[in-house]
Amino acid sequence: MSKPLPKFVSDELLTGLQKLMMLRLEGAPPADGIKLTASVWMEAIASLPIQWDEQQDAGRVPTCRRHWARYSCPYRPPPSH
């Protein structure tokens, strides 16, 4: 059984998923599936053998999310004006 994620990790994960939903990218999870998507991501990350340290990792988690978003998007949507 995985240990629950620290609050700072789960909060950042949820923030990232909310931002993903706002972009409405092709292949993104449907709006009605966001809770299950968050649950699956949290379960997957919680299963990793990581000893979380908020002081060290608080900046790493959002950096990782931004890196993933930058390199996993096949295109960048134009800004809406």
mmCIF file of N, CA and C in Angstrom:
data_model
loop_
_atom_site.group_PDB
_atom_site.id
_atom_site.type_symbol
_atom_site.label_atom_id
_atom_site.label_comp_id
_atom_site.label_asym_id
_atom_site.label_seq_id
_atom_site.Cartn_x
_atom_site.Cartn_y
_atom_site.Cartn_z
ATOM 1 N N MET A 1 0.840 -1.188 0.000
ATOM 2 C CA MET A 1 0.000 0.000 0.000
ATOM 3 C C MET A 1 0.881 1.246 0.000
ATOM 4 N N SER A 2 0.571 2.184 -0.828
ATOM 5 C CA SER A 2 1.340 3.425 -0.926
ATOM 6 C C SER A 2 0.995 4.362 0.225
ATOM 7 N N LYS A 3 1.996 5.146 0.612
ATOM 8 C CA LYS A 3 1.742 6.182 1.610
ATOM 9 C C LYS A 3 1.058 7.349 0.906
ATOM 10 N N PRO A 4 0.198 8.073 1.627
ATOM 11 C CA PRO A 4 -0.426 9.239 0.991
ATOM 12 C C PRO A 4 0.625 10.289 0.646
ATOM 13 N N LEU A 5 0.352 11.032 -0.394
ATOM 14 C CA LEU A 5 1.273 12.098 -0.797
ATOM 15 C C LEU A 5 1.214 13.245 0.204
ATOM 16 N N PRO A 6 2.337 13.915 0.418
ATOM 17 C CA PRO A 6 2.298 15.121 1.242
ATOM 18 C C PRO A 6 1.393 16.168 0.580
ATOM 19 N N LYS A 7 0.809 17.020 1.391
ATOM 20 C CA LYS A 7 -0.134 18.024 0.890
ATOM 21 C C LYS A 7 0.481 18.911 -0.186
ATOM 22 N N PHE A 8 1.737 19.310 -0.028
ATOM 23 C CA PHE A 8 2.334 20.203 -1.031
ATOM 24 C C PHE A 8 2.442 19.515 -2.388
ATOM 25 N N VAL A 9 2.626 18.200 -2.411
ATOM 26 C CA VAL A 9 2.712 17.461 -3.677
ATOM 27 C C VAL A 9 1.316 17.319 -4.285
ATOM 28 N N SER A 10 0.356 16.894 -3.488
ATOM 29 C CA SER A 10 -0.994 16.721 -4.034
ATOM 30 C C SER A 10 -1.589 18.060 -4.477
ATOM 31 N N ASP A 11 -1.324 19.131 -3.729
ATOM 32 C CA ASP A 11 -1.816 20.456 -4.137
ATOM 33 C C ASP A 11 -1.235 20.868 -5.486
ATOM 34 N N GLU A 12 0.055 20.642 -5.681
ATOM 35 C CA GLU A 12 0.696 21.008 -6.949
ATOM 36 C C GLU A 12 0.172 20.147 -8.091
ATOM 37 N N LEU A 13 -0.060 18.879 -7.825
ATOM 38 C CA LEU A 13 -0.614 17.991 -8.845
ATOM 39 C C LEU A 13 -2.005 18.467 -9.263
ATOM 40 N N LEU A 14 -2.828 18.812 -8.297
ATOM 41 C CA LEU A 14 -4.175 19.288 -8.613
ATOM 42 C C LEU A 14 -4.135 20.612 -9.377
ATOM 43 N N THR A 15 -3.234 21.495 -8.998
ATOM 44 C CA THR A 15 -3.074 22.763 -9.722
ATOM 45 C C THR A 15 -2.688 22.504 -11.177
ATOM 46 N N GLY A 16 -1.755 21.586 -11.380
ATOM 47 C CA GLY A 16 -1.328 21.248 -12.735
ATOM 48 C C GLY A 16 -2.455 20.668 -13.569
ATOM 49 N N LEU A 17 -3.264 19.797 -12.970
ATOM 50 C CA LEU A 17 -4.387 19.214 -13.704
ATOM 51 C C LEU A 17 -5.443 20.271 -14.030
ATOM 52 N N GLN A 18 -5.659 21.206 -13.125
ATOM 53 C CA GLN A 18 -6.598 22.295 -13.409
ATOM 54 C C GLN A 18 -6.109 23.123 -14.591
ATOM 55 N N LYS A 19 -4.833 23.393 -14.634
ATOM 56 C CA LYS A 19 -4.268 24.159 -15.751
ATOM 57 C C LYS A 19 -4.385 23.375 -17.052
ATOM 58 N N LEU A 20 -4.151 22.081 -16.994
ATOM 59 C CA LEU A 20 -4.301 21.228 -18.171
ATOM 60 C C LEU A 20 -5.733 21.293 -18.697
ATOM 61 N N MET A 21 -6.696 21.228 -17.792
ATOM 62 C CA MET A 21 -8.095 21.279 -18.206
ATOM 63 C C MET A 21 -8.432 22.619 -18.865
ATOM 64 N N MET A 22 -7.846 23.693 -18.376
ATOM 65 C CA MET A 22 -8.124 25.015 -18.938
ATOM 66 C C MET A 22 -7.607 25.150 -20.368
ATOM 67 N N LEU A 23 -6.546 24.433 -20.706
ATOM 68 C CA LEU A 23 -5.983 24.519 -22.057
ATOM 69 C C LEU A 23 -6.830 23.795 -23.097
ATOM 70 N N ARG A 24 -7.606 22.817 -22.656
ATOM 71 C CA ARG A 24 -8.461 22.040 -23.568
ATOM 72 C C ARG A 24 -7.667 21.458 -24.739
ATOM 73 N N LEU A 25 -6.515 20.902 -24.439
ATOM 74 C CA LEU A 25 -5.679 20.318 -25.482
ATOM 75 C C LEU A 25 -6.276 19.016 -25.991
ATOM 76 N N GLU A 26 -6.003 18.724 -27.242
ATOM 77 C CA GLU A 26 -6.433 17.459 -27.818
ATOM 78 C C GLU A 26 -5.800 16.323 -27.017
ATOM 79 N N GLY A 27 -6.597 15.336 -26.661
ATOM 80 C CA GLY A 27 -6.090 14.198 -25.901
ATOM 81 C C GLY A 27 -6.121 14.398 -24.394
ATOM 82 N N ALA A 28 -6.507 15.587 -23.944
ATOM 83 C CA ALA A 28 -6.612 15.838 -22.507
ATOM 84 C C ALA A 28 -7.807 15.062 -21.956
ATOM 85 N N PRO A 29 -7.791 14.747 -20.674
ATOM 86 C CA PRO A 29 -8.931 14.035 -20.105
ATOM 87 C C PRO A 29 -10.200 14.889 -20.190
ATOM 88 N N PRO A 30 -11.348 14.240 -20.336
ATOM 89 C CA PRO A 30 -12.594 15.005 -20.386
ATOM 90 C C PRO A 30 -12.871 15.654 -19.031
ATOM 91 N N ALA A 31 -13.625 16.730 -19.049
ATOM 92 C CA ALA A 31 -13.910 17.469 -17.813
ATOM 93 C C ALA A 31 -14.552 16.576 -16.757
ATOM 94 N N ASP A 32 -15.435 15.678 -17.171
ATOM 95 C CA ASP A 32 -16.096 14.827 -16.179
ATOM 96 C C ASP A 32 -15.197 13.696 -15.679
ATOM 97 N N GLY A 33 -14.000 13.581 -16.218
ATOM 98 C CA GLY A 33 -13.070 12.549 -15.779
ATOM 99 C C GLY A 33 -11.893 13.081 -14.985
ATOM 100 N N ILE A 34 -11.923 14.368 -14.629
ATOM 101 C CA ILE A 34 -10.760 14.969 -13.980
ATOM 102 C C ILE A 34 -10.518 14.396 -12.586
ATOM 103 N N LYS A 35 -11.582 14.068 -11.855
ATOM 104 C CA LYS A 35 -11.390 13.505 -10.510
ATOM 105 C C LYS A 35 -10.699 12.149 -10.586
ATOM 106 N N LEU A 36 -11.120 11.314 -11.520
ATOM 107 C CA LEU A 36 -10.479 10.011 -11.678
ATOM 108 C C LEU A 36 -9.047 10.176 -12.174
ATOM 109 N N THR A 37 -8.825 11.119 -13.078
ATOM 110 C CA THR A 37 -7.468 11.391 -13.567
ATOM 111 C C THR A 37 -6.560 11.797 -12.414
ATOM 112 N N ALA A 38 -7.031 12.689 -11.560
ATOM 113 C CA ALA A 38 -6.247 13.125 -10.399
ATOM 114 C C ALA A 38 -5.958 11.946 -9.478
ATOM 115 N N SER A 39 -6.942 11.108 -9.268
ATOM 116 C CA SER A 39 -6.771 9.945 -8.395
ATOM 117 C C SER A 39 -5.711 8.987 -8.940
ATOM 118 N N VAL A 40 -5.753 8.743 -10.235
ATOM 119 C CA VAL A 40 -4.778 7.838 -10.862
ATOM 120 C C VAL A 40 -3.367 8.416 -10.766
ATOM 121 N N TRP A 41 -3.220 9.718 -11.054
ATOM 122 C CA TRP A 41 -1.899 10.355 -10.957
ATOM 123 C C TRP A 41 -1.370 10.298 -9.528
ATOM 124 N N MET A 42 -2.232 10.599 -8.556
ATOM 125 C CA MET A 42 -1.787 10.582 -7.155
ATOM 126 C C MET A 42 -1.370 9.179 -6.730
ATOM 127 N N GLU A 43 -2.141 8.190 -7.140
ATOM 128 C CA GLU A 43 -1.797 6.806 -6.812
ATOM 129 C C GLU A 43 -0.461 6.418 -7.443
ATOM 130 N N ALA A 44 -0.270 6.795 -8.699
ATOM 131 C CA ALA A 44 0.978 6.451 -9.388
ATOM 132 C C ALA A 44 2.183 7.128 -8.738
ATOM 133 N N ILE A 45 2.057 8.409 -8.429
ATOM 134 C CA ILE A 45 3.179 9.137 -7.825
ATOM 135 C C ILE A 45 3.437 8.653 -6.406
ATOM 136 N N ALA A 46 2.366 8.347 -5.666
ATOM 137 C CA ALA A 46 2.523 7.860 -4.290
ATOM 138 C C ALA A 46 3.219 6.505 -4.245
ATOM 139 N N SER A 47 3.131 5.736 -5.322
ATOM 140 C CA SER A 47 3.755 4.410 -5.333
ATOM 141 C C SER A 47 5.264 4.465 -5.586
ATOM 142 N N LEU A 48 5.773 5.637 -5.970
ATOM 143 C CA LEU A 48 7.211 5.773 -6.220
ATOM 144 C C LEU A 48 7.987 5.759 -4.905
ATOM 145 N N PRO A 49 9.182 5.193 -4.910
ATOM 146 C CA PRO A 49 9.977 5.139 -3.676
ATOM 147 C C PRO A 49 10.676 6.476 -3.398
ATOM 148 N N ILE A 50 9.883 7.469 -3.044
ATOM 149 C CA ILE A 50 10.411 8.816 -2.820
ATOM 150 C C ILE A 50 10.198 9.200 -1.363
ATOM 151 N N GLN A 51 11.232 9.735 -0.761
ATOM 152 C CA GLN A 51 11.122 10.324 0.573
ATOM 153 C C GLN A 51 10.969 11.826 0.357
ATOM 154 N N TRP A 52 9.750 12.316 0.396
ATOM 155 C CA TRP A 52 9.487 13.714 0.107
ATOM 156 C C TRP A 52 10.035 14.611 1.206
ATOM 157 N N ASP A 53 10.632 15.705 0.797
ATOM 158 C CA ASP A 53 11.153 16.719 1.712
ATOM 159 C C ASP A 53 10.635 18.055 1.192
ATOM 160 N N GLU A 54 9.689 18.627 1.913
ATOM 161 C CA GLU A 54 9.041 19.844 1.415
ATOM 162 C C GLU A 54 10.035 20.962 1.133
ATOM 163 N N GLN A 55 11.030 21.106 1.970
ATOM 164 C CA GLN A 55 12.002 22.181 1.771
ATOM 165 C C GLN A 55 12.737 22.017 0.435
ATOM 166 N N GLN A 56 13.113 20.792 0.101
ATOM 167 C CA GLN A 56 13.827 20.555 -1.161
ATOM 168 C C GLN A 56 12.888 20.387 -2.346
ATOM 169 N N ASP A 57 11.778 19.704 -2.133
ATOM 170 C CA ASP A 57 10.930 19.293 -3.247
ATOM 171 C C ASP A 57 9.838 20.283 -3.625
ATOM 172 N N ALA A 58 9.548 21.253 -2.772
ATOM 173 C CA ALA A 58 8.463 22.197 -3.075
ATOM 174 C C ALA A 58 8.702 22.920 -4.401
ATOM 175 N N GLY A 59 9.931 23.211 -4.745
ATOM 176 C CA GLY A 59 10.231 23.853 -6.023
ATOM 177 C C GLY A 59 10.408 22.871 -7.161
ATOM 178 N N ARG A 60 10.752 21.640 -6.832
ATOM 179 C CA ARG A 60 11.001 20.639 -7.874
ATOM 180 C C ARG A 60 9.719 20.144 -8.526
ATOM 181 N N VAL A 61 8.662 20.006 -7.744
ATOM 182 C CA VAL A 61 7.413 19.465 -8.279
ATOM 183 C C VAL A 61 6.833 20.384 -9.357
ATOM 184 N N PRO A 62 6.688 21.695 -9.117
ATOM 185 C CA PRO A 62 6.178 22.545 -10.198
ATOM 186 C C PRO A 62 7.139 22.640 -11.383
ATOM 187 N N THR A 63 8.437 22.575 -11.121
ATOM 188 C CA THR A 63 9.413 22.596 -12.215
ATOM 189 C C THR A 63 9.236 21.370 -13.096
ATOM 190 N N CYS A 64 9.029 20.230 -12.484
ATOM 191 C CA CYS A 64 8.801 18.986 -13.229
ATOM 192 C C CYS A 64 7.524 19.096 -14.061
ATOM 193 N N ARG A 65 6.469 19.636 -13.457
ATOM 194 C CA ARG A 65 5.205 19.774 -14.177
ATOM 195 C C ARG A 65 5.371 20.698 -15.379
ATOM 196 N N ARG A 66 6.065 21.805 -15.197
ATOM 197 C CA ARG A 66 6.277 22.733 -16.325
ATOM 198 C C ARG A 66 7.121 22.076 -17.418
ATOM 199 N N HIS A 67 8.138 21.325 -17.020
ATOM 200 C CA HIS A 67 8.989 20.628 -17.984
ATOM 201 C C HIS A 67 8.156 19.620 -18.777
ATOM 202 N N TRP A 68 7.339 18.854 -18.069
ATOM 203 C CA TRP A 68 6.488 17.867 -18.731
ATOM 204 C C TRP A 68 5.550 18.565 -19.718
ATOM 205 N N ALA A 69 4.933 19.656 -19.293
ATOM 206 C CA ALA A 69 3.994 20.364 -20.166
ATOM 207 C C ALA A 69 4.698 20.923 -21.398
ATOM 208 N N ARG A 70 5.894 21.459 -21.201
ATOM 209 C CA ARG A 70 6.633 22.066 -22.304
ATOM 210 C C ARG A 70 6.993 21.039 -23.373
ATOM 211 N N TYR A 71 7.402 19.861 -22.962
ATOM 212 C CA TYR A 71 7.917 18.891 -23.926
ATOM 213 C C TYR A 71 6.923 17.815 -24.333
ATOM 214 N N SER A 72 5.750 17.788 -23.720
ATOM 215 C CA SER A 72 4.792 16.756 -24.098
ATOM 216 C C SER A 72 3.686 17.284 -24.999
ATOM 217 N N CYS A 73 3.551 18.601 -25.109
ATOM 218 C CA CYS A 73 2.515 19.163 -25.970
ATOM 219 C C CYS A 73 2.973 19.107 -27.420
ATOM 220 N N PRO A 74 2.160 18.507 -28.300
ATOM 221 C CA PRO A 74 2.544 18.464 -29.708
ATOM 222 C C PRO A 74 2.483 19.845 -30.356
ATOM 223 N N TYR A 75 1.735 20.746 -29.775
ATOM 224 C CA TYR A 75 1.657 22.110 -30.289
ATOM 225 C C TYR A 75 1.316 23.015 -29.124
ATOM 226 N N ARG A 76 1.481 24.279 -29.349
ATOM 227 C CA ARG A 76 1.116 25.241 -28.316
ATOM 228 C C ARG A 76 -0.079 26.035 -28.823
ATOM 229 N N PRO A 77 -1.161 26.017 -28.071
ATOM 230 C CA PRO A 77 -2.335 26.758 -28.538
ATOM 231 C C PRO A 77 -2.065 28.255 -28.537
ATOM 232 N N PRO A 78 -2.618 28.955 -29.518
ATOM 233 C CA PRO A 78 -2.418 30.406 -29.542
ATOM 234 C C PRO A 78 -3.147 31.047 -28.366
ATOM 235 N N PRO A 79 -2.616 32.136 -27.850
ATOM 236 C CA PRO A 79 -3.319 32.813 -26.759
ATOM 237 C C PRO A 79 -4.641 33.387 -27.252
ATOM 238 N N SER A 80 -5.642 33.341 -26.407
ATOM 239 C CA SER A 80 -6.928 33.934 -26.803
ATOM 240 C C SER A 80 -6.958 35.386 -26.348
ATOM 241 N N HIS A 81 -7.461 36.218 -27.208
ATOM 242 C CA HIS A 81 -7.509 37.662 -26.907
ATOM 243 C C HIS A 81 -8.935 38.103 -26.754
#
